[in-house]
Short mmCIF file of C-alpha atoms in Angstrom, two decimals:
data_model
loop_
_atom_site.label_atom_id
_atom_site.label_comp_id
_atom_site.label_asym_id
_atom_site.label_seq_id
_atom_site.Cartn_x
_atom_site.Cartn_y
_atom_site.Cartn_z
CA UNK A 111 -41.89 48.03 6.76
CA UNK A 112 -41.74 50.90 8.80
CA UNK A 113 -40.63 50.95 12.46
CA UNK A 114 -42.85 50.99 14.97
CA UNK A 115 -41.99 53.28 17.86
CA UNK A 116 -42.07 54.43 21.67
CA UNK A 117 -44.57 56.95 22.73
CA UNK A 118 -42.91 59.65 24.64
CA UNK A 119 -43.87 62.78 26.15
CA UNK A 120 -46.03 63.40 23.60
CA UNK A 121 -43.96 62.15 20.74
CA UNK A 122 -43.37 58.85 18.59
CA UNK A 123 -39.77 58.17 19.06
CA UNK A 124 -37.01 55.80 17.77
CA UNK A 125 -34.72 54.05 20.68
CA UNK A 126 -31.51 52.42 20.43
CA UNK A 127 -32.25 49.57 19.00
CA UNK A 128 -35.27 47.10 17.45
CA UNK A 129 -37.03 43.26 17.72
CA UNK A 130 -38.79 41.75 15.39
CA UNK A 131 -42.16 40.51 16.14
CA UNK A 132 -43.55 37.32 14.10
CA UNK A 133 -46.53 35.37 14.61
CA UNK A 134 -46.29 32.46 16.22
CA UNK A 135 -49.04 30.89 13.70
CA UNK A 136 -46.20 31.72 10.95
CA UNK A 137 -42.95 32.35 11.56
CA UNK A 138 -42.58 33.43 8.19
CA UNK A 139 -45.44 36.29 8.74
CA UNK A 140 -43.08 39.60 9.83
CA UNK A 141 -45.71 41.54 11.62
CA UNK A 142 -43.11 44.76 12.47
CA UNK A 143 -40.44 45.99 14.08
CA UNK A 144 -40.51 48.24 17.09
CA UNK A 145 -38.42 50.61 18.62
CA UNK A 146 -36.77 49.40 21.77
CA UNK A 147 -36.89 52.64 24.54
CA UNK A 148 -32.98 53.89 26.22
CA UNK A 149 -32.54 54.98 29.43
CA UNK A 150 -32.46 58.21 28.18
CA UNK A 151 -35.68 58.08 26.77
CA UNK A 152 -37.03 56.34 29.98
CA UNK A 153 -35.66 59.98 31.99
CA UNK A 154 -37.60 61.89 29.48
CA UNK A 155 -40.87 60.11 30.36
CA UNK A 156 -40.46 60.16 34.06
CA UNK A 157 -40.02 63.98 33.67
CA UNK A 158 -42.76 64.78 31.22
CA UNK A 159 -45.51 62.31 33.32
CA UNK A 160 -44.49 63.78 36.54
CA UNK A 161 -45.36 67.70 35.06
CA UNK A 162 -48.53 66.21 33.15
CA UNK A 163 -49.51 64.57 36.16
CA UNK A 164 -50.12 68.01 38.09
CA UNK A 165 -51.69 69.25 35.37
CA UNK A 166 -54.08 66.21 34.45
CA UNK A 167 -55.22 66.14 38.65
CA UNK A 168 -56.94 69.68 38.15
CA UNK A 169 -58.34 68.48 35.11
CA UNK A 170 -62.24 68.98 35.39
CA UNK A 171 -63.95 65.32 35.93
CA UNK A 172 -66.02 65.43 32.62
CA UNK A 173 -62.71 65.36 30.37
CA UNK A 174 -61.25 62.64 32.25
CA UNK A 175 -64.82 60.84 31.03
CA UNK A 176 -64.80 62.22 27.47
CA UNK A 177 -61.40 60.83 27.02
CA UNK A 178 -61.78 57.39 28.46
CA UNK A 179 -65.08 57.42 26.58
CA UNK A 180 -63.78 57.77 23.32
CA UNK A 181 -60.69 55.52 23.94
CA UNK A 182 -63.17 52.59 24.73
CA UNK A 183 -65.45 53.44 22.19
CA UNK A 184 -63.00 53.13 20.03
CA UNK A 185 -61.53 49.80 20.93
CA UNK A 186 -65.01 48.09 20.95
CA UNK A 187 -65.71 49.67 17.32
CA UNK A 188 -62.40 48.19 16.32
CA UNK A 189 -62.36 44.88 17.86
CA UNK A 190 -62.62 43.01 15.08
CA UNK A 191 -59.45 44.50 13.24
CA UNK A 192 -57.31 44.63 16.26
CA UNK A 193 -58.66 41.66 17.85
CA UNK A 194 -57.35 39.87 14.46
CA UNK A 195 -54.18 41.52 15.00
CA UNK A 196 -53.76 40.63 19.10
CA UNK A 197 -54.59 37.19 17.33
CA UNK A 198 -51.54 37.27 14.65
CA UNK A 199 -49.18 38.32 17.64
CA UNK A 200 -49.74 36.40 20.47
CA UNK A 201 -51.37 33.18 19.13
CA UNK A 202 -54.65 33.23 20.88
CA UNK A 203 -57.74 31.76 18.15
CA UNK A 204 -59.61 34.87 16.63
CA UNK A 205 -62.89 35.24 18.18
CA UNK A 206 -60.67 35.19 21.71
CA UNK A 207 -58.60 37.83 20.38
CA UNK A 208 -61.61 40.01 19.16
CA UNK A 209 -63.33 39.64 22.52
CA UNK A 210 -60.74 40.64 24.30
CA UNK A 211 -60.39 43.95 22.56
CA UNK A 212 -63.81 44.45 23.04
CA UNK A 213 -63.70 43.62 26.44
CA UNK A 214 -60.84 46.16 26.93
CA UNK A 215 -63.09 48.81 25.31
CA UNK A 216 -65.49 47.69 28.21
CA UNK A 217 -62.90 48.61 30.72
CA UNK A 218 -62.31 52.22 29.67
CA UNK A 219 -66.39 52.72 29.54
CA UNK A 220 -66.63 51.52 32.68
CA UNK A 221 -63.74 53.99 34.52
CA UNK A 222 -64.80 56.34 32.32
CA UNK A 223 -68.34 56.64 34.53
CA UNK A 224 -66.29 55.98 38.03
CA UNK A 225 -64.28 59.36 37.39
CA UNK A 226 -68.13 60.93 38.38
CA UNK A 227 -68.10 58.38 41.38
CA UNK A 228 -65.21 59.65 43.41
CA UNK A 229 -67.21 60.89 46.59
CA UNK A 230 -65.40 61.49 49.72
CA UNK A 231 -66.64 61.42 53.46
CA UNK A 232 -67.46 64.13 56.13
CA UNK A 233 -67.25 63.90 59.89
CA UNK A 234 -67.35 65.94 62.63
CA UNK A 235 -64.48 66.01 64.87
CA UNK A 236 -64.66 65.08 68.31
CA UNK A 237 -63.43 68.76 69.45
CA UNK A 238 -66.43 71.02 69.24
CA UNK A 239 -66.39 73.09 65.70
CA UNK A 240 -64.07 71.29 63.75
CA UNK A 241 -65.27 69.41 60.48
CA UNK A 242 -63.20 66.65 59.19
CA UNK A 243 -63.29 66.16 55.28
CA UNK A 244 -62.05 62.75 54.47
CA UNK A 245 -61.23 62.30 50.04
CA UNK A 246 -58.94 60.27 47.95
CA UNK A 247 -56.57 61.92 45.73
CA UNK A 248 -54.08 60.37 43.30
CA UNK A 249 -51.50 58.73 43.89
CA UNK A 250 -48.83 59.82 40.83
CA UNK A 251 -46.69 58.49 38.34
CA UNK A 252 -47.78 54.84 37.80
CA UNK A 253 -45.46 51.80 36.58
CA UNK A 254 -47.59 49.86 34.42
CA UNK A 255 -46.00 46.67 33.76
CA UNK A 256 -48.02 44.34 31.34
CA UNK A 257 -47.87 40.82 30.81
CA UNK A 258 -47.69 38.65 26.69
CA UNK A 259 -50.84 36.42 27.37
CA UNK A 260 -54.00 39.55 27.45
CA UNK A 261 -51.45 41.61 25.41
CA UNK A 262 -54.48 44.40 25.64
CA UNK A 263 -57.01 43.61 29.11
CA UNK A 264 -54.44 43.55 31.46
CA UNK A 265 -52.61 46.62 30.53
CA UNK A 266 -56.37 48.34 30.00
CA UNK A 267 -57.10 47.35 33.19
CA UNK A 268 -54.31 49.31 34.72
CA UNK A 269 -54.09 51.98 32.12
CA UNK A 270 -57.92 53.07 32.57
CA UNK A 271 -58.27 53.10 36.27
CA UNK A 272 -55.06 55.16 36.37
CA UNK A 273 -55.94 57.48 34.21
CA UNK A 274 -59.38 57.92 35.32
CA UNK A 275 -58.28 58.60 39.45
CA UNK A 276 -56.08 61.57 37.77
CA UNK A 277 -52.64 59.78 37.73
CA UNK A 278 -49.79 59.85 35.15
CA UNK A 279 -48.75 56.83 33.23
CA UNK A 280 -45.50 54.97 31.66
CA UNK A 281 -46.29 51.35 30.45
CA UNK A 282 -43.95 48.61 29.60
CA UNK A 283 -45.71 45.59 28.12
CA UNK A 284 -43.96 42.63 27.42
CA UNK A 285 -41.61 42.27 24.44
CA UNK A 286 -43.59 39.42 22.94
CA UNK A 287 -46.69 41.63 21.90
CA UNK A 288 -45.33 45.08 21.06
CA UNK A 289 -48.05 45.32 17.92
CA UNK A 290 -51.07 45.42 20.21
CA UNK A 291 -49.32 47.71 22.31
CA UNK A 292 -48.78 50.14 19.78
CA UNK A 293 -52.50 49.94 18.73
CA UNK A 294 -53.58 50.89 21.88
CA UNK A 295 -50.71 53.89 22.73
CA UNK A 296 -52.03 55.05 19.18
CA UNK A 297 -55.54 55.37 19.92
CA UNK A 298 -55.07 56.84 23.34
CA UNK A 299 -51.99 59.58 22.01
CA UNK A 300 -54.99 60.99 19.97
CA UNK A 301 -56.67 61.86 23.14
CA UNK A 302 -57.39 64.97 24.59
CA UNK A 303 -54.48 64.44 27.33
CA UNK A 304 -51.50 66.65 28.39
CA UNK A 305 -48.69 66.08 26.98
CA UNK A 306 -46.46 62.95 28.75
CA UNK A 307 -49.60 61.52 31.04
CA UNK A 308 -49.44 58.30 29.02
CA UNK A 309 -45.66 56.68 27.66
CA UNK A 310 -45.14 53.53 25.65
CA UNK A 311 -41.78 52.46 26.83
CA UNK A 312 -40.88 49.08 24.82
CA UNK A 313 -37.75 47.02 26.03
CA UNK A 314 -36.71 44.29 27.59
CA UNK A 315 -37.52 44.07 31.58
CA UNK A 316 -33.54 43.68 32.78
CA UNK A 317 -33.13 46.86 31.61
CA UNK A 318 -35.84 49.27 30.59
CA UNK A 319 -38.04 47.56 32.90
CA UNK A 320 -35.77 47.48 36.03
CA UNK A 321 -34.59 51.00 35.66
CA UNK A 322 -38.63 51.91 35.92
CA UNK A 323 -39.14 50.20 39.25
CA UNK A 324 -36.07 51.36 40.35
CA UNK A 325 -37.10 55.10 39.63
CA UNK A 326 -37.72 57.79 42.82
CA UNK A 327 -40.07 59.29 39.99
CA UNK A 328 -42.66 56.26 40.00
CA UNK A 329 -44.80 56.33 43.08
CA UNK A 330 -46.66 52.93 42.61
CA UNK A 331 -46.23 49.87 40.51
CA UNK A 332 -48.63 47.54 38.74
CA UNK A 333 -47.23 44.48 37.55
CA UNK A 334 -48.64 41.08 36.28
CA UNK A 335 -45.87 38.30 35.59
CA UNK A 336 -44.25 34.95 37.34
CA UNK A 337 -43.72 35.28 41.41
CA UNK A 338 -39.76 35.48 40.31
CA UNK A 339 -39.61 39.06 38.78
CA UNK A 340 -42.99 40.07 40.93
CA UNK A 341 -40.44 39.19 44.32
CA UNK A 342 -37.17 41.48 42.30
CA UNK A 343 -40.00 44.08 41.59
CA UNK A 344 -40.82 44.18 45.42
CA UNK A 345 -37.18 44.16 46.54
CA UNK A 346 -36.16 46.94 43.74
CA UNK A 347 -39.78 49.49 45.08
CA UNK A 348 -38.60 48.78 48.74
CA UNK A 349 -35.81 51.08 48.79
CA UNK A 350 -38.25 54.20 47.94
CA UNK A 351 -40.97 52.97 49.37
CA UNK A 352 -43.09 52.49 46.27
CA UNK A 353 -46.79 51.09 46.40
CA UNK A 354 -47.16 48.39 44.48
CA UNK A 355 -49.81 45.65 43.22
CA UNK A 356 -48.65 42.52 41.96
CA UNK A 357 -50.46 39.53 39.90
CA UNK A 358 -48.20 36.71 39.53
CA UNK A 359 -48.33 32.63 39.66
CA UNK A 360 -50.70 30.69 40.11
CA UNK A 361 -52.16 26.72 40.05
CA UNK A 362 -55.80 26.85 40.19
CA UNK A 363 -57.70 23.54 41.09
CA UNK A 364 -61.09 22.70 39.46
CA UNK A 365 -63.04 20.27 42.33
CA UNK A 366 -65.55 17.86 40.24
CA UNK A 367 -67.71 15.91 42.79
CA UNK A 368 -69.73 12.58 42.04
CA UNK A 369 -73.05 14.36 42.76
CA UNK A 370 -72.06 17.39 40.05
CA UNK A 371 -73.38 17.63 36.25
CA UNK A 372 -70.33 15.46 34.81
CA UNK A 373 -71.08 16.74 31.17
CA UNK A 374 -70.98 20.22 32.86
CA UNK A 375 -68.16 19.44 34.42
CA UNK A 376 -66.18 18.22 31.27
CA UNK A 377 -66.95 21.55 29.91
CA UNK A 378 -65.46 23.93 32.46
CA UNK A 379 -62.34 21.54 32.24
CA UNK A 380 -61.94 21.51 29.23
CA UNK A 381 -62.30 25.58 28.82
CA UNK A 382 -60.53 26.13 31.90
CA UNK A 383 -57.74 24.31 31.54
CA UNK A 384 -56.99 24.81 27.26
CA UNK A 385 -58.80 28.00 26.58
CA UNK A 386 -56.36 30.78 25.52
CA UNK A 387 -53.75 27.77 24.48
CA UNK A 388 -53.81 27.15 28.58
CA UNK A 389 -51.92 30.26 28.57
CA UNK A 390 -54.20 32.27 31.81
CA UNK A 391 -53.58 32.56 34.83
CA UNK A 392 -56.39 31.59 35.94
CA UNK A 393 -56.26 28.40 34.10
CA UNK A 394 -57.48 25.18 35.76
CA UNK A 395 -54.45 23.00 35.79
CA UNK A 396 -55.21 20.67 38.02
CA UNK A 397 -58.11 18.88 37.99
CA UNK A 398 -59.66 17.23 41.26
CA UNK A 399 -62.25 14.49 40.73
CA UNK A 400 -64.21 12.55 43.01
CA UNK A 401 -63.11 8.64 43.03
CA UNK A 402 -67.05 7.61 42.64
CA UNK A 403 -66.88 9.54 39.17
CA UNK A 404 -63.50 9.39 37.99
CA UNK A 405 -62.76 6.93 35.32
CA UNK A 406 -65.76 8.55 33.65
CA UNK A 407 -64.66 11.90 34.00
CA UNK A 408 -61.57 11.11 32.57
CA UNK A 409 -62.59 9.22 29.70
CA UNK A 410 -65.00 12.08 28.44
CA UNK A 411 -62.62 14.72 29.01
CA UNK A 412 -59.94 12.65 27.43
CA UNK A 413 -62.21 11.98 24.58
CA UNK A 414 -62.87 15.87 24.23
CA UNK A 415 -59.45 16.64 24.70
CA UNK A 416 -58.32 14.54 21.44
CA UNK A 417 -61.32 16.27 19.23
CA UNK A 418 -59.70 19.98 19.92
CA UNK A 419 -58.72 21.22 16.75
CA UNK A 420 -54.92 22.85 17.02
CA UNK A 421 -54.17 24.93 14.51
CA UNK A 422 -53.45 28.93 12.96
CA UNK A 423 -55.21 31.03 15.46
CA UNK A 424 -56.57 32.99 12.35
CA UNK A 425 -58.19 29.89 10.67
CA UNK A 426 -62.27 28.92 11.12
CA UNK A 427 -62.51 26.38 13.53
CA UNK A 428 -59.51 27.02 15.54
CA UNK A 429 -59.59 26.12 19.08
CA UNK A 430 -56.12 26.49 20.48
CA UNK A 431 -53.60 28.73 18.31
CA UNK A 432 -50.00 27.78 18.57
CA UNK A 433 -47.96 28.93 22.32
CA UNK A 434 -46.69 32.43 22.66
CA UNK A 435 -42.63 31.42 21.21
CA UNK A 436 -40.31 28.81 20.79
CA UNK A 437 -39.27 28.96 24.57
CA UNK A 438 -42.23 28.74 25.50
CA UNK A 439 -42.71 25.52 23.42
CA UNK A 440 -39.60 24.13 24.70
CA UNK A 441 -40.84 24.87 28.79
CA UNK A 442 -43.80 22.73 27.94
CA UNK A 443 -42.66 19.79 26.14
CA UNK A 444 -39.94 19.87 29.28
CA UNK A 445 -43.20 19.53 31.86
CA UNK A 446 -44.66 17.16 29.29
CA UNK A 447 -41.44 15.10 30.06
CA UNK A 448 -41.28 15.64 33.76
CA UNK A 449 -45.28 14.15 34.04
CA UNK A 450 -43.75 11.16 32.32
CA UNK A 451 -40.86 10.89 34.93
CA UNK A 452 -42.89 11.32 37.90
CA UNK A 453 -45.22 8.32 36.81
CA UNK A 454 -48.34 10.23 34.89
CA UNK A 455 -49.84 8.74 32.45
CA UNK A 456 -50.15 11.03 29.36
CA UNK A 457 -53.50 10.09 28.30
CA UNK A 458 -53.63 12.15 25.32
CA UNK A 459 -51.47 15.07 23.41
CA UNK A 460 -48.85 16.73 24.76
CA UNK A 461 -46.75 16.82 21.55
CA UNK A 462 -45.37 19.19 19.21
CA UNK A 463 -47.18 19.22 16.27
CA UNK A 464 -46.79 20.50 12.57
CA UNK A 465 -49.10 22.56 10.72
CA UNK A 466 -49.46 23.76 7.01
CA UNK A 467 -47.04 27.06 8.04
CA UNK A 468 -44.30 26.72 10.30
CA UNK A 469 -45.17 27.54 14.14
CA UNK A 470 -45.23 26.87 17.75
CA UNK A 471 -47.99 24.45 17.89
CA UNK A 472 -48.70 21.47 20.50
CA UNK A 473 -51.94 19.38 20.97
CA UNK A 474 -53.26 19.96 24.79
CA UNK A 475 -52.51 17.14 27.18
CA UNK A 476 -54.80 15.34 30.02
CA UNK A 477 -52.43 13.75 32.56
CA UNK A 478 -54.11 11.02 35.21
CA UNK A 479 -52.91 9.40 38.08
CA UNK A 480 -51.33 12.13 39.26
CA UNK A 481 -49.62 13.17 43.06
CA UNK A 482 -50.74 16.55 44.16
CA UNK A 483 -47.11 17.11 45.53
CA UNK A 484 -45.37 16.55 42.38
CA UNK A 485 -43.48 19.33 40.77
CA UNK A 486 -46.33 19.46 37.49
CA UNK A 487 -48.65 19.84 40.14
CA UNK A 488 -46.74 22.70 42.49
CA UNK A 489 -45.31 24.87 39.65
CA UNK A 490 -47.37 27.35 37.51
CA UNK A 491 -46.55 25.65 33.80
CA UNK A 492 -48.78 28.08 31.47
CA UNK A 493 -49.36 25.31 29.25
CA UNK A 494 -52.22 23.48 27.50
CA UNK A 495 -51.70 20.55 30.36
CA UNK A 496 -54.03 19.75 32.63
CA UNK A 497 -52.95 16.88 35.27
CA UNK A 498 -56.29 14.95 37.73
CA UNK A 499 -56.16 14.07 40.76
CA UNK A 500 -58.73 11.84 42.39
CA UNK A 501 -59.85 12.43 45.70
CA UNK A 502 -61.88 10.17 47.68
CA UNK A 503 -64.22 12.83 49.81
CA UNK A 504 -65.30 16.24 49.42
CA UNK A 505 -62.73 16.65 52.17
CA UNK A 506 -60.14 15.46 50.65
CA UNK A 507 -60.57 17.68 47.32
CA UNK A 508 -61.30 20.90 49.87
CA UNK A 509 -57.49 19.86 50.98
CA UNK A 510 -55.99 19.45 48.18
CA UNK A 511 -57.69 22.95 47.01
CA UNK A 512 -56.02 24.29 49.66
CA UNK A 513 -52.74 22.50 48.92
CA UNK A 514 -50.43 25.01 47.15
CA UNK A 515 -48.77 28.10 47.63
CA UNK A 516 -50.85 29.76 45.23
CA UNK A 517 -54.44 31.38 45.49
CA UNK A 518 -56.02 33.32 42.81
CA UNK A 519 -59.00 30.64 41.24
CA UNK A 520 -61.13 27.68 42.36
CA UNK A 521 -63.66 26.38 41.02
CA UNK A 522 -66.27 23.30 42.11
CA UNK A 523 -68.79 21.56 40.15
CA UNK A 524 -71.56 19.66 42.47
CA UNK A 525 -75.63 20.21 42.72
CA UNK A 526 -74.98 20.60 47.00
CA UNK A 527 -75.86 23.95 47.90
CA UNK A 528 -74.44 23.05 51.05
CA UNK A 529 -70.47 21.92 49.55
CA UNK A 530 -70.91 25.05 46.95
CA UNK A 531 -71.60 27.15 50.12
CA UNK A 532 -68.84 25.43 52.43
CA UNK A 533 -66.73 25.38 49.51
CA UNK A 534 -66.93 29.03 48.58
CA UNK A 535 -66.26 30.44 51.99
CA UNK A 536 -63.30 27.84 52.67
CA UNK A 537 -61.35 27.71 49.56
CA UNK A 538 -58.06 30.10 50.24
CA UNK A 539 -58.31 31.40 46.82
CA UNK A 540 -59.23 35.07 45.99
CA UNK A 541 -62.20 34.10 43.46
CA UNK A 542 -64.03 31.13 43.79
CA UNK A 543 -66.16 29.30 40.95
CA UNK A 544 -69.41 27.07 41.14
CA UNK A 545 -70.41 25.34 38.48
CA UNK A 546 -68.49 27.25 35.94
CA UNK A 547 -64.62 27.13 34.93
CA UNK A 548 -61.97 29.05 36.86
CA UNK A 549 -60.73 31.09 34.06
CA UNK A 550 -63.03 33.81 33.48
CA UNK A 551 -63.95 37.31 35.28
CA UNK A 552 -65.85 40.64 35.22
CA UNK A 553 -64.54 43.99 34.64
CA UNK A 554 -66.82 45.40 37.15
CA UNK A 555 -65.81 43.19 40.51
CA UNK A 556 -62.23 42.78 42.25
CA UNK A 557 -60.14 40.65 41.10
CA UNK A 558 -56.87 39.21 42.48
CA UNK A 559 -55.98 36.04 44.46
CA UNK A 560 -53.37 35.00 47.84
CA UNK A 561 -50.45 33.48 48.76
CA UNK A 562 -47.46 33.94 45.47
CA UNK A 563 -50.58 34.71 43.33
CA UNK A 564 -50.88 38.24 44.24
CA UNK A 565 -49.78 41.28 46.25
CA UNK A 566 -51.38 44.21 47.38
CA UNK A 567 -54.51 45.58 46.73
CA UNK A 568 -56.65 44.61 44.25
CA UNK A 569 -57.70 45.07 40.51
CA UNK A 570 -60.52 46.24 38.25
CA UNK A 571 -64.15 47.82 39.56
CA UNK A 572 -64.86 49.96 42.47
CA UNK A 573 -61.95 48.28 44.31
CA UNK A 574 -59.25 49.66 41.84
CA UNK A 575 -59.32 52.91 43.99
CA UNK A 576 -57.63 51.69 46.67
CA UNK A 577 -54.27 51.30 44.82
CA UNK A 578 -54.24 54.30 42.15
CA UNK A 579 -55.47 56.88 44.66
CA UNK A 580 -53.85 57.75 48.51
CA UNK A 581 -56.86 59.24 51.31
CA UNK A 582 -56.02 62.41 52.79
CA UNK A 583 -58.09 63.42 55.80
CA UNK A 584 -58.33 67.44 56.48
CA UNK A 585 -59.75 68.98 59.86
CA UNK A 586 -61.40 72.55 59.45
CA UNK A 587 -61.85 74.69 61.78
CA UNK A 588 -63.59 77.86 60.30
CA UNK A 589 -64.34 79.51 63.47
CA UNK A 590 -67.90 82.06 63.95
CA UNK A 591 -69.44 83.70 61.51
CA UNK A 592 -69.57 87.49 62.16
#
C-alpha cells in the first residue's frame, strides 16, 4: 500500500516518519499510511504560502469562483465514494458520512459566489474634498487547524472562506482522519491555484501543530478542538499577535416542557444527543425535562434508546458506528463509571459491545436522576451519553440552560410562542433551537457559541469575513480638476 503524503508547495512529499490509519469498524481493515510533515517541511510551506499569497490577492475575482466551483462540484459529485470513505475512517454510519461530503461541496459553492460579494463602503470625509474609501482585504497566511469528528465540513468550512477572501492556506487536520484529508488536498492540488496557497501538513499537534501557531509567518488561526489546546493555542498566537477563531467545548442542554410535542421531543433527543455516535459538538448531552412530563419522557426515550442499532458504520441499518479509537472508548466507559458513582441511574447501554469484526463499539446510554452540578453534567464527554435532568418550571430549565460554562447550542421543545420567544432571546448560547435538536446547522448563517465554547469571530456565511479579511480605510484627496 502506498504512502500517502503531505501536500507542499505544490508538491506531494514524504516526512519523517508515518501512522497507520484503521477503521474503527475493523481494526483489521488497514486503510493507509500517511506521511507525517518535519519542521523542515512545515518552513517550506510557510515560505511558499506567504509568496502565493501575494500572488493569489491580485488574482482576478472570477478564478477565485472557477476554482472553488469546481472543488465543490466535485465533492458533491463524489459524495458517495468519499462519503463511504470519511465513513471507514472515522466511524460515523454511511449516509452521515456521504452527507457530509456533500454538504462540504455545498460550502465551496457557496464562497465560491461570495468572492463576487466583497463590496466595500464610500464616505465623504468631514474636511471638504476628501473621499474616504472603506474595503476589506485579506488577512494572510491562515492556520487551519481541523478537528477528527467532521473530518471534511469543518476543515471546508475554513479552507473555502479562506481561499475565497484571497488568503493563503496550511491545514493540519487531526491525526485520526488523515484519509479524508488527503481526498480533499487531492482534489483541490488539481486546481487552478499558485503554487503553495493550499498545504496539507499531517502530524501530531505537540509538534507540527505547535510549531504552526507558534509561526511569525501565520497571521490568523482557525482552530476547532477541546478548550485545553484552544487556551495553549491562544497563549502560543499572543506573543505575535495572531488573530485567531476558536471552536472548542461545549455541553448543550435540550429544554423539553410539559406543554411540548413529547413524541417530537423524543426525536430531537434522541438525534441530538446519539447522532454522529454523540460525537458533535453540538450534541445535546443533557437533557432538561419538565417534572409534569418526565417519567414519560424518559420511558419513551429510554425505550428508543435500547432499539438503536450499533454496529459497522458501513452496514444497512446502522445507526451509530463504533467511537473514533480505543481512547476514546476508554474516556467513555470512564464517564459511564463516574454517572454510576455520582448516583445516576444508567437506564440503558452504556457498555462496550462486540460486533462480527473487531472495533470500538458501545451501545448509547440514557442516564436519569441526574444533578446538573455533577462532573457528567459540567464536562464536555463526546460520547453517546445523554444524562436528564428534571426541572420543575420553565424557570428552572431556563437556569439550568444557563448553568455551565459553555455556550454554543440550546434547544427547547414547547407549543408557547411566548417560552420559544423568551427562551430564544435569553438562552446564553450562540444558536438557539425550537422544536428541533441542537445538533444541526446551515452553511449559509453564523455559527459559533460563548463562554469556553468559542473565541473570536465567527464561522461560515456572510459572517466568515470578519475573521479571514482585515478593513483598511483610505482618505483621497484628489484635489481640482484643471
Amino acid at each position: 500500500m502506498a504512502l500517502q503524503k503531505n501536500f507542499i508547495a505544490g508538491e506531494w512529499l514524504e516526512g519523517d516518519s508515518s501512522i497507520e490509519n484503521r477503521n474503527p469498524s475493523d481494526l483489521s481493515d488497514l486503510i493507509g499510511t500517511y506521511a507525517q510533515a518535519s519542521q523542515a517541511q512545515l518552513d517550506t510551506a510557510f515560505e511558499a504560502a506567504t509568496a502565493a499569497q501575494k500572488i493569489w490577492a491580485n488574482t482576478g475575482l472570477e478564478a477565485r469562483q472557477t476554482a472553488l466551483t469546481n472543488i465543490g462540484n466535485e465533492l458533491m459529485a463524489r459524495s458517495a465514494e468519499l462519503g463511504t470513505l470519511l465513513s471507514r475512517e472515522e466511524g460515523k454510519p454511511l449516509a452521515e458520512g456521504k452527507g457530509e461530503v456533500y454538504r462540504a461541496g455545498q460550502f465551496f459553492t457557496y464562497y465560491a459566489a461570495e468572492t463576487l460579494r466583497q463590496m466595500g463602503d464610500t464616505a465623504d470625509s468631514v474636511r471638504p474634498n476628501i473621499e474616504i474609501d472603506v474595503r476589506r482585504e485579506p488577512v494572510g497566511v491562515v492556520a487551519i487547524i481541523s478537528p477528527w469528528n467532521f473530518p471534511t465540513a469543518t476543515a471546508v468550512w475554513k479552507i473555502a472562506p479562506a481561499l475565497a477572501f484571497g488568503n493563503a492556506v496550511i491545514w493540519k487536520p487531526a491525526n485520526l482522519v488523515p484519509a479524508s484529508a488527503v481526498a480533499l488536498a487531492d482534489i483541490i492540488a488539481r486546481q487552478d491555484l499558485p503554487k503553495g496557497l493550499f498545504n496539507l501538513v499531517m502530524g501530531p499537534g505537540g509538534s507540527i501543530g505547535q510549531a504552526l501557531v507558534e509561526s511569525s509567518a501565520i497571521n490568523a488561526i482557525s482552530f476547532t478542538g477541546s478548550v485545553d489546546v484552544g487556551k495553549q493555542i491562544a497563549t502560543s498566537a499572543i506573543g505575535n499577535l495572531t488573530k485567531i477563531q476558536m471552536e472548542m467545548g461545549s455541553k448543550n442542554a435540550l429544554a423539553v416542557m410539559e406543554d411540548g410535542d413529547l413524541d417530537l421531543a423524543v426525536t430531537c433527543a434522541l438525534g441530538g444527543a446519539f447522532g454522529g455516535t454523540g460525537q458533535k459538538c453540538t450534541a445535546s448531552s443533557r437533557l432538561i425535562v419538565h417534572e409534569n412530563i418526565h417519567d414519560e419522557f424518559v420511558e419513551k426515550l429510554s425505550n428508543a434508546t435500547k432499539s438503536m442499532i450499533v454496529d459497522h458504520a458501513l452496514k444497512d441499518g446502522t445507526q451509530l458506528g463504533p467511537v473514533v479509537s480505543e481512547t476514546q472508548l476508554n474516556e467513555n466507559m470512564a464517564y459511564i463509571d463516574l454517572a454510576k458513582s455520582e448516583g445516576g441511574d444508567i437506564l440503558c447501554g452504556g457498555e462496550h459491545v462486540t460486533r462480527e469484526t473487531e472495533g470500538f463499539y458501545m451501545t448509547p446510554a440514557l442516564v436519569a436522576n441526574t444533578s446538573n452540578d455533577w462532573r457528567i453534567n459540567r464536562e464536555e464527554m463526546f460520547a453517546p451519553i445523554a444524562c436528564v435532568i428534571k426541572a420543575g418550571s420553565y424557570d428552572e430549565a431556563l437556569h439550568l440552560v444557563n448553568d455551565t460554562h459553555f455556550g454554543l447550542t440550546s434547544g427547547i421543545i414547547t407549543k408557547s410562542l411566548a417560552r420559544a420567544t423568551h427562551f430564544r432571546r435569553n438562552a446564553r448560547t450562540g444558536c438557539v433551537m425550537v422544536n428541533l435538536a441542537t445538533a444541526g446547522t446551515d452553511y449559509h448563517v453564523p455559527f459559533g457559541g460563548r463562554g469556553d465554547s468559542s473565541y473570536g469571530p465567527r464561522e461560515q456565511g456572510g459572517y466568515a469575513e470578519e475573521f479571514y479579511t482585515t478593513v483598511k480605510t483610505s482618505y483621497i484627496s484628489s484635489g481640482t480638476p484643471e
